[in-house]
Every structure is written in C-alpha cells, then in structure tokens.
Amino acid sequence: SHQVAGRLEVQAGDLLIADLVADGLTAQVGLRPSGTEPKIKCYFFVQAQPTMSIQHAEERTLRCLKELEAALG
C-alpha cells in the first residue's frame, strides 16, 4: 500500500533521501553513513494531512515505521 512519491536523491554530504506516501502520510527517509562509527544513520520525517487528528497520524506513523523496519530486516 506504499507508493514512491518522488525519486531517490543523493544530497551533498552522502545523504540518500527517499520520498514515500503511505496511509495518508507523506514521509521522507534519509540515510547517511556515520562519520565516526561503522553504522548507518536513519532519519524519518512525516507530514500528515491537516484534517488528520494527531492521534491518527501517530498511529499511522508507527505502523509505517514497523513496516519499514520489517522490510529492512
């Protein structure tokens, strides 16, 4: 039920950003290597429809995060 809203973009500083649309939310996932450790850092930004309640947006965001976590293994 997820759609890619845009395309993957490589930003300055080795930051990979994916734009996603899921369950009435618009989300961006940003990935970049850690500068000091052998890890990948992940940033997740969400924007809900103005008519969506905060509680509903939070529930959908958590569901989306769980699906993303499962997909990444």
PDB file of N, CA and C in Angstrom:
ATOM      1  N   SER A   1       0.811  -1.206   0.000  1.00  0.00           N
ATOM      2  CA  SER A   1       0.000   0.000   0.000  1.00  0.00           C
ATOM      3  C   SER A   1       0.852   1.267   0.000  1.00  0.00           C
ATOM      4  N   HIS A   2       2.141   1.128  -0.210  1.00  0.00           N
ATOM      5  CA  HIS A   2       3.034   2.279  -0.231  1.00  0.00           C
ATOM      6  C   HIS A   2       3.367   2.655  -1.663  1.00  0.00           C
ATOM      7  N   GLN A   3       3.510   3.927  -1.904  1.00  0.00           N
ATOM      8  CA  GLN A   3       3.878   4.422  -3.212  1.00  0.00           C
ATOM      9  C   GLN A   3       5.095   5.319  -3.070  1.00  0.00           C
ATOM     10  N   VAL A   4       5.926   5.320  -4.078  1.00  0.00           N
ATOM     11  CA  VAL A   4       7.047   6.251  -4.095  1.00  0.00           C
ATOM     12  C   VAL A   4       6.530   7.561  -4.662  1.00  0.00           C
ATOM     13  N   ALA A   5       6.629   8.626  -3.876  1.00  0.00           N
ATOM     14  CA  ALA A   5       6.104   9.925  -4.286  1.00  0.00           C
ATOM     15  C   ALA A   5       7.072  10.655  -5.194  1.00  0.00           C
ATOM     16  N   GLY A   6       8.316  10.360  -5.048  1.00  0.00           N
ATOM     17  CA  GLY A   6       9.334  11.042  -5.846  1.00  0.00           C
ATOM     18  C   GLY A   6      10.399  10.051  -6.222  1.00  0.00           C
ATOM     19  N   ARG A   7      11.587  10.536  -6.377  1.00  0.00           N
ATOM     20  CA  ARG A   7      12.687   9.648  -6.712  1.00  0.00           C
ATOM     21  C   ARG A   7      13.744   9.750  -5.628  1.00  0.00           C
ATOM     22  N   LEU A   8      14.640   8.782  -5.605  1.00  0.00           N
ATOM     23  CA  LEU A   8      15.743   8.843  -4.649  1.00  0.00           C
ATOM     24  C   LEU A   8      16.699   9.933  -5.084  1.00  0.00           C
ATOM     25  N   GLU A   9      17.151  10.689  -4.144  1.00  0.00           N
ATOM     26  CA  GLU A   9      18.079  11.775  -4.446  1.00  0.00           C
ATOM     27  C   GLU A   9      19.295  11.650  -3.547  1.00  0.00           C
ATOM     28  N   VAL A  10      20.444  11.883  -4.109  1.00  0.00           N
ATOM     29  CA  VAL A  10      21.668  11.929  -3.311  1.00  0.00           C
ATOM     30  C   VAL A  10      21.981  13.396  -3.068  1.00  0.00           C
ATOM     31  N   GLN A  11      21.979  13.780  -1.819  1.00  0.00           N
ATOM     32  CA  GLN A  11      22.236  15.156  -1.431  1.00  0.00           C
ATOM     33  C   GLN A  11      23.722  15.317  -1.111  1.00  0.00           C
ATOM     34  N   ALA A  12      24.157  16.533  -0.982  1.00  0.00           N
ATOM     35  CA  ALA A  12      25.526  16.802  -0.554  1.00  0.00           C
ATOM     36  C   ALA A  12      25.749  16.174   0.814  1.00  0.00           C
ATOM     37  N   GLY A  13      26.924  15.626   1.038  1.00  0.00           N
ATOM     38  CA  GLY A  13      27.219  15.035   2.332  1.00  0.00           C
ATOM     39  C   GLY A  13      26.814  13.581   2.433  1.00  0.00           C
ATOM     40  N   ASP A  14      26.661  12.876   1.313  1.00  0.00           N
ATOM     41  CA  ASP A  14      26.339  11.453   1.305  1.00  0.00           C
ATOM     42  C   ASP A  14      25.004  11.142   1.981  1.00  0.00           C
ATOM     43  N   LEU A  15      24.006  11.959   1.775  1.00  0.00           N
ATOM     44  CA  LEU A  15      22.687  11.735   2.345  1.00  0.00           C
ATOM     45  C   LEU A  15      21.750  11.246   1.240  1.00  0.00           C
ATOM     46  N   LEU A  16      21.181  10.052   1.427  1.00  0.00           N
ATOM     47  CA  LEU A  16      20.240   9.474   0.482  1.00  0.00           C
ATOM     48  C   LEU A  16      18.834   9.695   1.028  1.00  0.00           C
ATOM     49  N   ILE A  17      17.945  10.294   0.227  1.00  0.00           N
ATOM     50  CA  ILE A  17      16.590  10.602   0.676  1.00  0.00           C
ATOM     51  C   ILE A  17      15.578   9.900  -0.221  1.00  0.00           C
ATOM     52  N   ALA A  18      14.625   9.207   0.394  1.00  0.00           N
ATOM     53  CA  ALA A  18      13.525   8.579  -0.341  1.00  0.00           C
ATOM     54  C   ALA A  18      12.228   9.251   0.096  1.00  0.00           C
ATOM     55  N   ASP A  19      11.433   9.698  -0.866  1.00  0.00           N
ATOM     56  CA  ASP A  19      10.118  10.276  -0.586  1.00  0.00           C
ATOM     57  C   ASP A  19       9.083   9.164  -0.693  1.00  0.00           C
ATOM     58  N   LEU A  20       8.211   9.040   0.313  1.00  0.00           N
ATOM     59  CA  LEU A  20       7.213   7.975   0.362  1.00  0.00           C
ATOM     60  C   LEU A  20       5.835   8.542   0.651  1.00  0.00           C
ATOM     61  N   VAL A  21       4.799   7.839   0.175  1.00  0.00           N
ATOM     62  CA  VAL A  21       3.416   8.168   0.514  1.00  0.00           C
ATOM     63  C   VAL A  21       2.776   6.889   1.032  1.00  0.00           C
ATOM     64  N   ALA A  22       2.187   6.944   2.231  1.00  0.00           N
ATOM     65  CA  ALA A  22       1.577   5.758   2.825  1.00  0.00           C
ATOM     66  C   ALA A  22       0.475   6.160   3.795  1.00  0.00           C
ATOM     67  N   ASP A  23      -0.693   5.566   3.644  1.00  0.00           N
ATOM     68  CA  ASP A  23      -1.796   5.755   4.594  1.00  0.00           C
ATOM     69  C   ASP A  23      -2.111   7.218   4.882  1.00  0.00           C
ATOM     70  N   GLY A  24      -2.114   8.053   3.865  1.00  0.00           N
ATOM     71  CA  GLY A  24      -2.434   9.456   4.057  1.00  0.00           C
ATOM     72  C   GLY A  24      -1.306  10.292   4.627  1.00  0.00           C
ATOM     73  N   LEU A  25      -0.118   9.698   4.741  1.00  0.00           N
ATOM     74  CA  LEU A  25       1.048  10.421   5.241  1.00  0.00           C
ATOM     75  C   LEU A  25       2.039  10.626   4.112  1.00  0.00           C
ATOM     76  N   THR A  26       2.742  11.718   4.161  1.00  0.00           N
ATOM     77  CA  THR A  26       3.880  11.931   3.277  1.00  0.00           C
ATOM     78  C   THR A  26       5.112  11.821   4.161  1.00  0.00           C
ATOM     79  N   ALA A  27       6.058  10.986   3.747  1.00  0.00           N
ATOM     80  CA  ALA A  27       7.222  10.745   4.589  1.00  0.00           C
ATOM     81  C   ALA A  27       8.498  10.841   3.766  1.00  0.00           C
ATOM     82  N   GLN A  28       9.567  11.178   4.448  1.00  0.00           N
ATOM     83  CA  GLN A  28      10.896  11.144   3.874  1.00  0.00           C
ATOM     84  C   GLN A  28      11.769  10.309   4.797  1.00  0.00           C
ATOM     85  N   VAL A  29      12.540   9.416   4.194  1.00  0.00           N
ATOM     86  CA  VAL A  29      13.515   8.632   4.931  1.00  0.00           C
ATOM     87  C   VAL A  29      14.876   9.058   4.429  1.00  0.00           C
ATOM     88  N   GLY A  30      15.721   9.484   5.341  1.00  0.00           N
ATOM     89  CA  GLY A  30      17.076   9.902   4.992  1.00  0.00           C
ATOM     90  C   GLY A  30      18.081   8.926   5.583  1.00  0.00           C
ATOM     91  N   LEU A  31      19.051   8.502   4.784  1.00  0.00           N
ATOM     92  CA  LEU A  31      20.098   7.589   5.230  1.00  0.00           C
ATOM     93  C   LEU A  31      21.454   8.200   4.948  1.00  0.00           C
ATOM     94  N   ARG A  32      22.356   8.048   5.902  1.00  0.00           N
ATOM     95  CA  ARG A  32      23.715   8.523   5.691  1.00  0.00           C
ATOM     96  C   ARG A  32      24.657   7.705   6.557  1.00  0.00           C
ATOM     97  N   PRO A  33      25.917   7.594   6.149  1.00  0.00           N
ATOM     98  CA  PRO A  33      26.881   6.880   6.994  1.00  0.00           C
ATOM     99  C   PRO A  33      27.247   7.733   8.204  1.00  0.00           C
ATOM    100  N   SER A  34      27.522   7.058   9.296  1.00  0.00           N
ATOM    101  CA  SER A  34      28.018   7.757  10.474  1.00  0.00           C
ATOM    102  C   SER A  34      29.428   8.239  10.191  1.00  0.00           C
ATOM    103  N   GLY A  35      29.776   9.378  10.719  1.00  0.00           N
ATOM    104  CA  GLY A  35      31.115   9.904  10.498  1.00  0.00           C
ATOM    105  C   GLY A  35      32.166   9.291  11.398  1.00  0.00           C
ATOM    106  N   THR A  36      31.739   8.676  12.509  1.00  0.00           N
ATOM    107  CA  THR A  36      32.706   8.184  13.483  1.00  0.00           C
ATOM    108  C   THR A  36      32.574   6.695  13.773  1.00  0.00           C
ATOM    109  N   GLU A  37      31.479   6.047  13.337  1.00  0.00           N
ATOM    110  CA  GLU A  37      31.245   4.643  13.651  1.00  0.00           C
ATOM    111  C   GLU A  37      30.843   3.896  12.382  1.00  0.00           C
ATOM    112  N   PRO A  38      31.030   2.584  12.357  1.00  0.00           N
ATOM    113  CA  PRO A  38      30.598   1.801  11.187  1.00  0.00           C
ATOM    114  C   PRO A  38      29.088   1.530  11.222  1.00  0.00           C
ATOM    115  N   LYS A  39      28.305   2.580  11.161  1.00  0.00           N
ATOM    116  CA  LYS A  39      26.846   2.488  11.252  1.00  0.00           C
ATOM    117  C   LYS A  39      26.212   3.342  10.164  1.00  0.00           C
ATOM    118  N   ILE A  40      24.950   3.047   9.887  1.00  0.00           N
ATOM    119  CA  ILE A  40      24.154   3.892   9.003  1.00  0.00           C
ATOM    120  C   ILE A  40      23.139   4.620   9.875  1.00  0.00           C
ATOM    121  N   LYS A  41      23.071   5.907   9.727  1.00  0.00           N
ATOM    122  CA  LYS A  41      22.087   6.706  10.473  1.00  0.00           C
ATOM    123  C   LYS A  41      20.842   6.879   9.617  1.00  0.00           C
ATOM    124  N   CYS A  42      19.687   6.792  10.244  1.00  0.00           N
ATOM    125  CA  CYS A  42      18.404   6.880   9.546  1.00  0.00           C
ATOM    126  C   CYS A  42      17.575   7.996  10.170  1.00  0.00           C
ATOM    127  N   TYR A  43      17.025   8.843   9.321  1.00  0.00           N
ATOM    128  CA  TYR A  43      16.167   9.942   9.761  1.00  0.00           C
ATOM    129  C   TYR A  43      14.812   9.760   9.093  1.00  0.00           C
ATOM    130  N   PHE A  44      13.750   9.955   9.847  1.00  0.00           N
ATOM    131  CA  PHE A  44      12.399   9.730   9.343  1.00  0.00           C
ATOM    132  C   PHE A  44      11.573  10.980   9.607  1.00  0.00           C
ATOM    133  N   PHE A  45      11.042  11.577   8.534  1.00  0.00           N
ATOM    134  CA  PHE A  45      10.238  12.794   8.642  1.00  0.00           C
ATOM    135  C   PHE A  45       8.843  12.489   8.117  1.00  0.00           C
ATOM    136  N   VAL A  46       7.821  12.939   8.821  1.00  0.00           N
ATOM    137  CA  VAL A  46       6.442  12.646   8.437  1.00  0.00           C
ATOM    138  C   VAL A  46       5.624  13.924   8.423  1.00  0.00           C
ATOM    139  N   GLN A  47       4.746  14.016   7.421  1.00  0.00           N
ATOM    140  CA  GLN A  47       3.796  15.118   7.344  1.00  0.00           C
ATOM    141  C   GLN A  47       2.416  14.514   7.099  1.00  0.00           C
ATOM    142  N   ALA A  48       1.457  14.836   7.959  1.00  0.00           N
ATOM    143  CA  ALA A  48       0.094  14.320   7.842  1.00  0.00           C
ATOM    144  C   ALA A  48      -0.809  15.360   7.184  1.00  0.00           C
ATOM    145  N   GLN A  49      -1.947  14.890   6.700  1.00  0.00           N
ATOM    146  CA  GLN A  49      -2.949  15.800   6.158  1.00  0.00           C
ATOM    147  C   GLN A  49      -3.437  16.718   7.282  1.00  0.00           C
ATOM    148  N   PRO A  50      -3.719  17.989   7.002  1.00  0.00           N
ATOM    149  CA  PRO A  50      -4.157  18.918   8.045  1.00  0.00           C
ATOM    150  C   PRO A  50      -5.447  18.483   8.744  1.00  0.00           C
ATOM    151  N   THR A  51      -6.260  17.694   8.070  1.00  0.00           N
ATOM    152  CA  THR A  51      -7.538  17.262   8.661  1.00  0.00           C
ATOM    153  C   THR A  51      -7.383  16.024   9.538  1.00  0.00           C
ATOM    154  N   MET A  52      -6.209  15.402   9.538  1.00  0.00           N
ATOM    155  CA  MET A  52      -5.985  14.181  10.321  1.00  0.00           C
ATOM    156  C   MET A  52      -5.673  14.543  11.770  1.00  0.00           C
ATOM    157  N   SER A  53      -6.288  13.819  12.704  1.00  0.00           N
ATOM    158  CA  SER A  53      -6.004  14.074  14.118  1.00  0.00           C
ATOM    159  C   SER A  53      -4.571  13.652  14.444  1.00  0.00           C
ATOM    160  N   ILE A  54      -4.018  14.232  15.477  1.00  0.00           N
ATOM    161  CA  ILE A  54      -2.655  13.903  15.890  1.00  0.00           C
ATOM    162  C   ILE A  54      -2.564  12.428  16.275  1.00  0.00           C
ATOM    163  N   GLN A  55      -3.554  11.936  16.979  1.00  0.00           N
ATOM    164  CA  GLN A  55      -3.553  10.532  17.396  1.00  0.00           C
ATOM    165  C   GLN A  55      -3.568   9.601  16.182  1.00  0.00           C
ATOM    166  N   HIS A  56      -4.400   9.907  15.207  1.00  0.00           N
ATOM    167  CA  HIS A  56      -4.488   9.095  13.996  1.00  0.00           C
ATOM    168  C   HIS A  56      -3.174   9.144  13.223  1.00  0.00           C
ATOM    169  N   ALA A  57      -2.583  10.318  13.108  1.00  0.00           N
ATOM    170  CA  ALA A  57      -1.301  10.461  12.422  1.00  0.00           C
ATOM    171  C   ALA A  57      -0.207   9.676  13.142  1.00  0.00           C
ATOM    172  N   GLU A  58      -0.220   9.713  14.466  1.00  0.00           N
ATOM    173  CA  GLU A  58       0.774   8.972  15.244  1.00  0.00           C
ATOM    174  C   GLU A  58       0.625   7.466  15.039  1.00  0.00           C
ATOM    175  N   GLU A  59      -0.610   6.970  15.053  1.00  0.00           N
ATOM    176  CA  GLU A  59      -0.859   5.543  14.834  1.00  0.00           C
ATOM    177  C   GLU A  59      -0.368   5.107  13.457  1.00  0.00           C
ATOM    178  N   ARG A  60      -0.678   5.897  12.443  1.00  0.00           N
ATOM    179  CA  ARG A  60      -0.253   5.559  11.086  1.00  0.00           C
ATOM    180  C   ARG A  60       1.264   5.645  10.939  1.00  0.00           C
ATOM    181  N   THR A  61       1.873   6.623  11.600  1.00  0.00           N
ATOM    182  CA  THR A  61       3.322   6.759  11.547  1.00  0.00           C
ATOM    183  C   THR A  61       3.998   5.543  12.175  1.00  0.00           C
ATOM    184  N   LEU A  62       3.513   5.106  13.330  1.00  0.00           N
ATOM    185  CA  LEU A  62       4.095   3.939  13.994  1.00  0.00           C
ATOM    186  C   LEU A  62       3.923   2.687  13.146  1.00  0.00           C
ATOM    187  N   ARG A  63       2.768   2.533  12.508  1.00  0.00           N
ATOM    188  CA  ARG A  63       2.536   1.388  11.631  1.00  0.00           C
ATOM    189  C   ARG A  63       3.505   1.431  10.444  1.00  0.00           C
ATOM    190  N   CYS A  64       3.694   2.587   9.879  1.00  0.00           N
ATOM    191  CA  CYS A  64       4.611   2.762   8.754  1.00  0.00           C
ATOM    192  C   CYS A  64       6.051   2.448   9.175  1.00  0.00           C
ATOM    193  N   LEU A  65       6.446   2.900  10.346  1.00  0.00           N
ATOM    194  CA  LEU A  65       7.792   2.608  10.862  1.00  0.00           C
ATOM    195  C   LEU A  65       8.001   1.110  11.056  1.00  0.00           C
ATOM    196  N   LYS A  66       6.995   0.418  11.591  1.00  0.00           N
ATOM    197  CA  LYS A  66       7.105  -1.033  11.797  1.00  0.00           C
ATOM    198  C   LYS A  66       7.241  -1.753  10.458  1.00  0.00           C
ATOM    199  N   GLU A  67       6.489  -1.315   9.461  1.00  0.00           N
ATOM    200  CA  GLU A  67       6.602  -1.924   8.133  1.00  0.00           C
ATOM    201  C   GLU A  67       7.986  -1.668   7.529  1.00  0.00           C
ATOM    202  N   LEU A  68       8.491  -0.468   7.706  1.00  0.00           N
ATOM    203  CA  LEU A  68       9.820  -0.126   7.192  1.00  0.00           C
ATOM    204  C   LEU A  68      10.887  -0.966   7.896  1.00  0.00           C
ATOM    205  N   GLU A  69      10.764  -1.101   9.197  1.00  0.00           N
ATOM    206  CA  GLU A  69      11.709  -1.908   9.969  1.00  0.00           C
ATOM    207  C   GLU A  69      11.669  -3.370   9.502  1.00  0.00           C
ATOM    208  N   ALA A  70      10.480  -3.905   9.284  1.00  0.00           N
ATOM    209  CA  ALA A  70      10.354  -5.294   8.814  1.00  0.00           C
ATOM    210  C   ALA A  70      10.970  -5.462   7.417  1.00  0.00           C
ATOM    211  N   ALA A  71      10.783  -4.468   6.562  1.00  0.00           N
ATOM    212  CA  ALA A  71      11.315  -4.537   5.200  1.00  0.00           C
ATOM    213  C   ALA A  71      12.842  -4.492   5.194  1.00  0.00           C
ATOM    214  N   LEU A  72      13.407  -3.753   6.137  1.00  0.00           N
ATOM    215  CA  LEU A  72      14.868  -3.639   6.205  1.00  0.00           C
ATOM    216  C   LEU A  72      15.515  -4.826   6.911  1.00  0.00           C
ATOM    217  N   GLY A  73      14.675  -5.591   7.649  1.00  0.00           N
ATOM    218  CA  GLY A  73      15.171  -6.801   8.304  1.00  0.00           C
ATOM    219  C   GLY A  73      15.942  -6.491   9.523  1.00  0.00           C
TER     220      GLY A  73
END
